[in-house]
Short mmCIF file of C-alpha atoms in Angstrom, two decimals:
data_model
loop_
_atom_site.label_atom_id
_atom_site.label_comp_id
_atom_site.label_asym_id
_atom_site.label_seq_id
_atom_site.Cartn_x
_atom_site.Cartn_y
_atom_site.Cartn_z
CA MET Z 1 47.38 -47.48 22.70
CA ASN Z 2 44.12 -48.75 21.29
CA SER Z 3 41.55 -49.07 24.10
CA ASP Z 4 40.38 -52.37 22.58
CA THR Z 5 43.82 -53.94 22.97
CA THR Z 6 43.89 -56.63 25.65
CA ASN Z 7 46.50 -56.87 28.41
CA GLU Z 8 47.89 -60.04 26.85
CA ASP Z 9 48.30 -58.33 23.46
CA ARG Z 10 50.22 -55.45 25.03
CA ARG Z 11 52.62 -57.33 27.25
CA PRO Z 12 56.20 -57.58 26.00
CA GLY Z 13 56.69 -60.82 27.96
CA PRO Z 14 55.14 -63.06 30.59
CA ARG Z 15 55.33 -60.39 33.30
CA VAL Z 16 53.16 -57.28 33.56
CA ARG Z 17 55.28 -54.19 32.94
CA VAL Z 18 54.78 -51.49 35.58
CA ALA Z 19 56.24 -47.99 35.39
CA VAL Z 20 56.58 -46.59 38.92
CA VAL Z 21 56.60 -42.80 38.57
CA PHE Z 22 57.66 -40.56 41.45
CA GLY Z 23 59.20 -37.23 42.41
CA GLY Z 24 57.58 -34.21 40.80
CA ARG Z 25 58.13 -30.47 40.74
CA ASN Z 26 56.50 -29.45 43.99
CA SER Z 27 57.19 -29.27 47.71
CA GLU Z 28 56.13 -32.91 48.24
CA HIS Z 29 58.93 -34.27 46.03
CA ALA Z 30 60.71 -36.01 48.92
CA VAL Z 31 57.50 -37.53 50.31
CA SER Z 32 56.86 -39.07 46.89
CA LEU Z 33 60.35 -40.60 46.81
CA MET Z 34 59.94 -42.19 50.21
CA GLY Z 35 56.70 -43.84 49.12
CA ALA Z 36 58.17 -45.00 45.82
CA GLY Z 37 61.16 -46.49 47.60
CA SER Z 38 58.81 -48.64 49.67
CA VAL Z 39 56.84 -49.73 46.59
CA LEU Z 40 60.02 -50.63 44.69
CA GLU Z 41 61.23 -52.63 47.68
CA VAL Z 42 58.16 -54.88 47.97
CA ILE Z 43 56.76 -55.12 44.43
CA ASP Z 44 56.79 -58.74 43.27
CA ARG Z 45 59.54 -58.91 40.62
CA SER Z 46 58.47 -62.43 39.67
CA ARG Z 47 55.14 -61.02 38.46
CA TYR Z 48 56.06 -57.49 37.44
CA ASP Z 49 58.74 -56.04 35.18
CA VAL Z 50 59.41 -52.70 36.90
CA VAL Z 51 60.51 -49.47 35.20
CA PRO Z 52 61.39 -46.82 37.83
CA ILE Z 53 60.88 -43.28 36.52
CA GLY Z 54 61.72 -40.15 38.48
CA ILE Z 55 60.35 -36.70 37.75
CA ALA Z 56 63.07 -34.23 38.69
CA GLN Z 57 62.23 -30.95 40.37
CA ASP Z 58 62.74 -29.16 37.05
CA GLY Z 59 60.05 -31.38 35.48
CA ARG Z 60 62.30 -33.74 33.48
CA TRP Z 61 61.42 -37.44 33.42
CA VAL Z 62 64.46 -39.70 33.93
CA LEU Z 63 65.20 -43.40 34.37
CA VAL Z 64 66.49 -44.05 37.88
CA PRO Z 65 67.91 -47.10 39.74
CA GLY Z 66 65.19 -49.46 40.88
CA SER Z 67 66.97 -50.59 44.03
CA GLN Z 68 67.75 -47.22 45.57
CA ALA Z 69 66.42 -46.47 49.06
CA TYR Z 70 64.87 -43.03 49.46
CA ALA Z 71 64.83 -41.88 53.06
CA ILE Z 72 65.34 -38.80 55.19
CA GLU Z 73 68.95 -38.67 56.38
CA GLY Z 74 69.30 -36.21 59.23
CA ASP Z 75 67.77 -33.00 57.88
CA ARG Z 76 68.41 -33.92 54.23
CA LEU Z 77 65.40 -34.85 52.14
CA PRO Z 78 65.79 -37.25 49.18
CA SER Z 79 65.44 -36.02 45.60
CA VAL Z 80 65.54 -37.41 42.06
CA ASP Z 81 69.00 -37.39 40.47
CA GLU Z 82 68.58 -35.12 37.45
CA SER Z 83 71.57 -36.72 35.66
CA GLY Z 84 69.67 -39.91 34.80
CA THR Z 85 68.69 -40.93 31.27
CA ALA Z 86 65.94 -38.59 30.06
CA LEU Z 87 62.64 -40.02 28.83
CA ALA Z 88 60.19 -38.83 26.22
CA LEU Z 89 56.70 -38.43 27.71
CA PRO Z 90 54.02 -40.86 26.47
CA SER Z 91 51.73 -39.17 23.95
CA GLU Z 92 49.74 -41.50 21.72
CA SER Z 93 50.81 -44.86 23.17
CA ALA Z 94 52.32 -46.47 26.24
CA SER Z 95 55.77 -46.63 24.61
CA LEU Z 96 58.76 -45.14 26.44
CA VAL Z 97 61.77 -43.71 24.63
CA ALA Z 98 65.19 -43.05 26.23
CA LEU Z 99 66.88 -39.80 25.15
CA GLU Z 100 70.62 -39.96 25.80
CA PRO Z 101 72.96 -37.13 24.71
CA GLY Z 102 74.65 -37.88 21.39
CA GLU Z 103 72.71 -41.10 20.92
CA ILE Z 104 69.80 -42.14 18.70
CA PRO Z 105 66.55 -42.25 20.74
CA ARG Z 106 66.29 -45.74 22.23
CA PRO Z 107 62.85 -47.43 22.48
CA LEU Z 108 62.21 -49.00 25.87
CA GLY Z 109 58.96 -50.68 24.89
CA GLU Z 110 55.44 -50.34 26.21
CA VAL Z 111 54.18 -50.49 29.77
CA ASP Z 112 50.98 -52.17 30.92
CA VAL Z 113 50.27 -49.85 33.82
CA VAL Z 114 51.71 -46.73 35.46
CA PHE Z 115 51.91 -46.54 39.26
CA PRO Z 116 52.14 -42.80 40.01
CA VAL Z 117 53.42 -42.48 43.58
CA LEU Z 118 53.04 -38.72 43.33
CA HIS Z 119 51.77 -36.14 45.79
CA GLY Z 120 50.71 -32.54 45.41
CA PRO Z 121 50.32 -30.33 42.32
CA PHE Z 122 51.46 -31.71 38.95
CA GLY Z 123 51.00 -35.29 40.07
CA GLU Z 124 48.16 -35.93 42.49
CA ASP Z 125 45.88 -33.22 41.08
CA GLY Z 126 44.69 -34.82 37.83
CA THR Z 127 47.48 -33.51 35.61
CA ILE Z 128 49.46 -36.73 35.13
CA GLN Z 129 46.17 -38.62 35.13
CA GLY Z 130 45.06 -36.50 32.17
CA LEU Z 131 48.33 -37.16 30.37
CA LEU Z 132 47.91 -40.91 30.82
CA GLU Z 133 44.25 -40.77 29.76
CA MET Z 134 45.29 -38.97 26.57
CA ALA Z 135 47.84 -41.70 25.87
CA GLY Z 136 45.39 -44.51 26.67
CA VAL Z 137 47.57 -45.88 29.46
CA ARG Z 138 46.15 -47.64 32.51
CA TYR Z 139 47.26 -46.24 35.84
CA VAL Z 140 46.90 -46.79 39.57
CA GLY Z 141 44.60 -44.56 41.59
CA SER Z 142 41.85 -42.05 41.01
CA GLY Z 143 41.04 -40.44 37.68
CA VAL Z 144 41.26 -36.82 36.54
CA LEU Z 145 38.17 -35.37 38.24
CA ALA Z 146 38.49 -37.16 41.58
CA SER Z 147 42.20 -36.30 41.73
CA ALA Z 148 41.54 -32.63 40.96
CA ILE Z 149 38.75 -32.30 43.52
CA GLY Z 150 40.72 -34.22 46.13
CA MET Z 151 43.70 -31.90 45.63
CA ASP Z 152 41.67 -28.68 45.97
CA LYS Z 153 40.48 -28.73 49.58
CA ALA Z 154 37.95 -25.95 48.97
CA TYR Z 155 36.12 -27.82 46.21
CA MET Z 156 36.55 -31.07 48.13
CA LYS Z 157 34.63 -29.66 51.07
CA LEU Z 158 31.88 -28.39 48.80
CA VAL Z 159 31.48 -31.85 47.23
CA LEU Z 160 31.52 -33.59 50.60
CA ARG Z 161 28.96 -31.14 51.97
CA GLY Z 162 26.82 -31.65 48.87
CA ALA Z 163 26.88 -35.39 49.56
CA GLY Z 164 25.45 -34.77 53.01
CA LEU Z 165 28.70 -35.32 54.92
CA PRO Z 166 29.50 -33.02 57.87
CA VAL Z 167 32.45 -30.67 57.34
CA GLY Z 168 33.74 -27.86 59.54
CA PRO Z 169 33.35 -24.10 58.85
CA PHE Z 170 35.90 -22.62 56.44
CA VAL Z 171 36.75 -19.54 54.36
CA VAL Z 172 38.51 -19.52 50.98
CA ILE Z 173 40.91 -16.66 50.25
CA GLY Z 174 41.53 -16.29 46.52
CA ASP Z 175 44.58 -14.56 45.10
CA ARG Z 176 42.70 -11.50 43.80
CA ASP Z 177 40.63 -11.12 46.99
CA TRP Z 178 43.77 -11.15 49.11
CA ARG Z 179 45.43 -8.51 46.94
CA THR Z 180 42.43 -6.21 46.45
CA ASP Z 181 40.01 -6.80 49.34
CA ARG Z 182 42.14 -8.00 52.22
CA ALA Z 183 40.10 -6.30 54.94
CA ARG Z 184 36.94 -8.17 53.92
CA MET Z 185 38.75 -11.50 53.87
CA LEU Z 186 40.24 -10.88 57.31
CA LYS Z 187 36.78 -10.03 58.65
CA GLU Z 188 35.32 -13.26 57.21
CA VAL Z 189 38.07 -15.27 58.87
CA GLU Z 190 37.57 -13.54 62.22
CA GLU Z 191 33.93 -14.64 62.13
CA LEU Z 192 35.15 -18.26 62.29
CA GLY Z 193 36.56 -17.56 65.75
CA TRP Z 194 40.09 -18.14 67.03
CA PRO Z 195 42.27 -20.10 66.53
CA VAL Z 196 42.13 -21.08 62.87
CA PHE Z 197 44.21 -23.33 60.65
CA VAL Z 198 45.57 -21.72 57.48
CA LYS Z 199 46.45 -24.00 54.57
CA PRO Z 200 47.39 -23.86 50.90
CA ALA Z 201 44.21 -25.04 49.16
CA ARG Z 202 46.15 -27.31 46.79
CA ALA Z 203 49.01 -28.84 48.73
CA GLY Z 204 49.49 -31.79 51.04
CA SER Z 205 51.84 -33.33 53.60
CA SER Z 206 51.09 -30.37 55.89
CA GLN Z 207 53.24 -28.11 53.71
CA GLY Z 208 52.60 -24.41 54.33
CA ILE Z 209 50.11 -25.02 57.16
CA SER Z 210 50.12 -22.95 60.34
CA LYS Z 211 47.83 -22.14 63.22
CA ALA Z 212 46.77 -18.51 63.71
CA HIS Z 213 45.62 -17.50 67.17
CA ASP Z 214 44.65 -13.91 66.41
CA ALA Z 215 44.38 -11.29 63.66
CA ALA Z 216 48.02 -10.31 64.09
CA SER Z 217 49.29 -13.79 63.26
CA LEU Z 218 46.70 -14.43 60.53
CA GLU Z 219 48.35 -12.34 57.81
CA THR Z 220 51.69 -14.07 58.41
CA ALA Z 221 49.97 -17.45 58.19
CA VAL Z 222 48.23 -16.55 54.94
CA GLU Z 223 51.48 -15.34 53.39
CA LEU Z 224 53.16 -18.61 54.40
CA ALA Z 225 50.38 -20.61 52.73
CA ARG Z 226 50.61 -18.42 49.62
CA GLU Z 227 54.24 -19.49 49.18
CA HIS Z 228 52.77 -22.85 48.13
CA ASP Z 229 49.47 -21.80 46.53
CA PRO Z 230 47.84 -18.41 45.79
CA LYS Z 231 44.53 -19.97 46.88
CA VAL Z 232 44.30 -20.35 50.65
CA LEU Z 233 41.87 -22.28 52.85
CA VAL Z 234 41.20 -21.14 56.42
CA GLU Z 235 39.44 -23.59 58.72
CA ALA Z 236 37.88 -23.10 62.13
CA ALA Z 237 39.79 -25.13 64.71
CA ILE Z 238 37.82 -28.18 65.82
CA THR Z 239 38.49 -29.72 69.20
CA GLY Z 240 38.52 -33.45 68.76
CA ARG Z 241 40.53 -36.62 68.33
CA GLU Z 242 42.07 -37.22 64.91
CA ILE Z 243 40.81 -40.50 63.49
CA GLU Z 244 41.71 -41.80 60.03
CA CYS Z 245 40.18 -44.49 57.85
CA ALA Z 246 41.43 -45.90 54.54
CA VAL Z 247 39.19 -46.91 51.65
CA LEU Z 248 40.06 -49.40 48.91
CA GLU Z 249 38.23 -49.98 45.64
CA SER Z 250 36.89 -53.52 45.28
CA LEU Z 251 37.71 -55.86 42.43
CA GLY Z 252 34.52 -56.39 40.45
CA ASP Z 253 31.25 -54.63 41.22
CA ALA Z 254 31.29 -54.75 45.02
CA VAL Z 255 31.21 -51.48 46.94
CA PRO Z 256 34.55 -50.09 48.17
CA GLU Z 257 35.93 -51.45 51.43
CA ALA Z 258 36.87 -49.38 54.49
CA SER Z 259 39.67 -50.29 56.88
CA MET Z 260 39.29 -50.22 60.63
CA PRO Z 261 39.84 -46.66 61.89
CA GLY Z 262 43.08 -45.61 63.58
CA GLU Z 263 43.85 -42.68 65.86
CA VAL Z 264 46.76 -40.31 65.31
CA HIS Z 265 48.65 -39.12 68.40
CA VAL Z 266 51.04 -36.25 67.73
CA ARG Z 267 54.13 -35.79 69.87
CA GLU Z 268 53.60 -33.16 72.57
CA ASP Z 269 56.16 -30.71 71.18
CA HIS Z 270 54.12 -30.37 67.95
CA GLU Z 271 51.17 -27.98 68.07
CA PHE Z 272 49.43 -29.93 65.31
CA TYR Z 273 49.99 -32.77 62.82
CA ASP Z 274 52.68 -30.97 60.80
CA PHE Z 275 55.28 -32.20 58.27
CA GLU Z 276 57.85 -33.23 60.87
CA ALA Z 277 55.24 -35.08 62.93
CA LYS Z 278 54.20 -37.02 59.82
CA TYR Z 279 57.55 -37.92 58.33
CA PHE Z 280 60.34 -37.68 60.91
CA PRO Z 281 61.00 -40.58 63.31
CA ASP Z 282 58.80 -40.68 66.42
CA GLY Z 283 56.80 -37.63 65.35
CA MET Z 284 53.49 -39.44 65.79
CA ARG Z 285 51.91 -42.68 66.91
CA LEU Z 286 49.04 -44.49 65.23
CA ASP Z 287 46.75 -46.64 67.35
CA VAL Z 288 44.88 -49.26 65.31
CA PRO Z 289 42.10 -49.91 66.02
CA ALA Z 290 41.19 -46.54 67.47
CA ASP Z 291 39.82 -46.69 71.00
CA ILE Z 292 36.33 -45.51 70.08
CA PRO Z 293 32.87 -47.07 70.47
CA GLY Z 294 32.06 -49.74 67.89
CA GLU Z 295 29.10 -47.80 66.51
CA VAL Z 296 31.29 -44.74 65.98
CA ALA Z 297 33.86 -46.83 64.12
CA GLU Z 298 31.13 -48.19 61.83
CA THR Z 299 29.77 -44.69 61.26
CA MET Z 300 33.23 -43.51 60.23
CA ARG Z 301 33.76 -46.48 57.91
CA GLY Z 302 30.44 -45.79 56.23
CA MET Z 303 31.19 -42.07 55.90
CA ALA Z 304 34.63 -42.85 54.48
CA VAL Z 305 33.08 -44.97 51.72
CA ARG Z 306 30.49 -42.22 51.04
CA ALA Z 307 33.29 -39.65 50.70
CA PHE Z 308 35.22 -41.98 48.36
CA GLU Z 309 32.18 -42.43 46.13
CA ALA Z 310 31.14 -38.76 46.31
CA LEU Z 311 34.39 -37.79 44.59
CA GLY Z 312 34.31 -40.79 42.25
CA CYS Z 313 37.60 -42.10 43.62
CA GLU Z 314 39.38 -45.21 42.36
CA GLY Z 315 42.15 -47.30 43.87
CA LEU Z 316 42.97 -46.10 47.39
CA ALA Z 317 42.12 -43.08 49.52
CA ARG Z 318 42.42 -42.01 53.13
CA VAL Z 319 39.65 -40.10 54.90
CA ASP Z 320 40.45 -38.04 57.99
CA PHE Z 321 37.91 -37.32 60.73
CA PHE Z 322 37.53 -35.36 63.93
CA PHE Z 323 35.73 -37.10 66.78
CA THR Z 324 34.59 -34.37 69.15
CA PRO Z 325 34.05 -34.64 72.93
CA SER Z 326 30.30 -34.37 72.30
CA GLY Z 327 30.42 -37.48 70.08
CA GLU Z 328 30.15 -35.66 66.74
CA VAL Z 329 31.99 -37.08 63.72
CA ILE Z 330 33.25 -34.45 61.24
CA VAL Z 331 35.05 -35.14 57.96
CA ASN Z 332 38.27 -33.16 57.74
CA GLU Z 333 39.44 -34.23 54.26
CA ILE Z 334 40.00 -37.06 51.81
CA ASN Z 335 43.39 -37.79 50.25
CA THR Z 336 43.31 -39.61 46.89
CA MET Z 337 47.00 -40.57 47.01
CA PRO Z 338 47.91 -40.76 50.67
CA GLY Z 339 51.43 -41.26 51.96
CA PHE Z 340 52.49 -44.66 50.67
CA THR Z 341 55.48 -45.91 52.60
CA ALA Z 342 55.01 -49.12 54.56
CA GLN Z 343 54.88 -46.95 57.69
CA SER Z 344 52.37 -44.43 56.33
CA VAL Z 345 48.91 -44.28 57.86
CA ALA Z 346 46.83 -45.80 55.03
CA PRO Z 347 49.08 -48.87 54.50
CA LYS Z 348 49.28 -49.39 58.27
CA LEU Z 349 45.49 -49.22 58.53
CA TRP Z 350 45.15 -51.88 55.83
CA ALA Z 351 47.88 -54.05 57.37
CA ALA Z 352 45.98 -53.99 60.65
CA SER Z 353 42.79 -54.81 58.74
CA GLY Z 354 44.32 -57.94 57.22
CA LEU Z 355 45.93 -56.68 54.00
CA PRO Z 356 49.75 -56.48 54.36
CA TYR Z 357 51.67 -53.81 52.49
CA PRO Z 358 53.02 -56.04 49.65
CA GLU Z 359 49.50 -57.34 49.02
CA LEU Z 360 48.14 -53.77 49.05
CA VAL Z 361 50.67 -52.79 46.37
CA ASP Z 362 49.64 -55.80 44.29
CA ARG Z 363 45.95 -55.01 44.78
CA MET Z 364 46.46 -51.45 43.52
CA ILE Z 365 48.14 -52.72 40.35
CA GLN Z 366 45.47 -55.36 39.73
CA LEU Z 367 42.71 -52.77 40.15
CA ALA Z 368 44.38 -50.60 37.50
CA LEU Z 369 44.85 -53.51 35.10
CA ASN Z 370 41.19 -54.47 35.41
CA ARG Z 371 39.97 -50.93 34.81
CA PRO Z 372 39.10 -49.88 31.25
CA VAL Z 373 40.81 -46.88 29.69
CA GLY Z 374 38.72 -43.89 28.64
CA LEU Z 375 35.39 -42.82 30.11
CA ARG Z 376 34.08 -45.10 32.86
#
């Protein structure tokens, strides 16, 4: 696609054509489907011509039904049906091509914007963003660099700290260090004090996270995290309330907007905010607005915008804080493509702040359409 081509020149008809892309070959596949199902349910079909595209767990891109509900049923997580019509990846234009066995490749036409409802590696980490940049296709959300930094919690914390934002103590365990110098890494972690949280550096949705209370449980926790990522982040446990704030890019040249903060309450039988607490029914409760002093809420909103701009984010992000008993506000992390069902934290924060979920979806698409392709 030529970057000088206008939206009107590229549209196949009166409606904007939106490719909603979801799934992916990582452990957050099901989370992506749940978010995409919500987007497909509320997207305004009178304004948008929607092309639902699933990325199967083997990496294939396929056309999928646009009316299918993706939800957890009992203990079964949803997944992309790999038997759908395969698609050729966009390369030098926004054109999609259907590849059906025994048939001549069938052009599906161009899309105006891609809405990647993707989480984790190979989706939220700058990879699909780079593919779309190469093809000159507009897309929803942050660009390559912000997505990559936001995905890698170790680099994220370095950038946030460099921007003057308070972050907690942490240790990074690289693959080679763990294999060749394990004793040194264990000693560095012990200096953080117990307990610690052990996480894959480049994963989300609380996948592979555990809490280690002593040296004996630390190695098991690191090995669990390494099942998702050879690079592991170990954080000192911080006693405090978990407060979250969403940030939304503004149309035009205004600074990004921050939602009112909300507080996460995890069910008592969960030791921390794990996968089941986030995604299974009644695992958590979100209180919006959070019951915190007004000046603290404004401090958090300002810090959330600073974090968003420090990474160079676009579209939407969610910033997570700890509010300690001593009144200290500490940034835990920023998520450049937070959970996106209507019941996820970021959409609920915006709904409580006056922007309902369908309007948030529309705003994300409009932001992408108004953003130039290429360097910006």
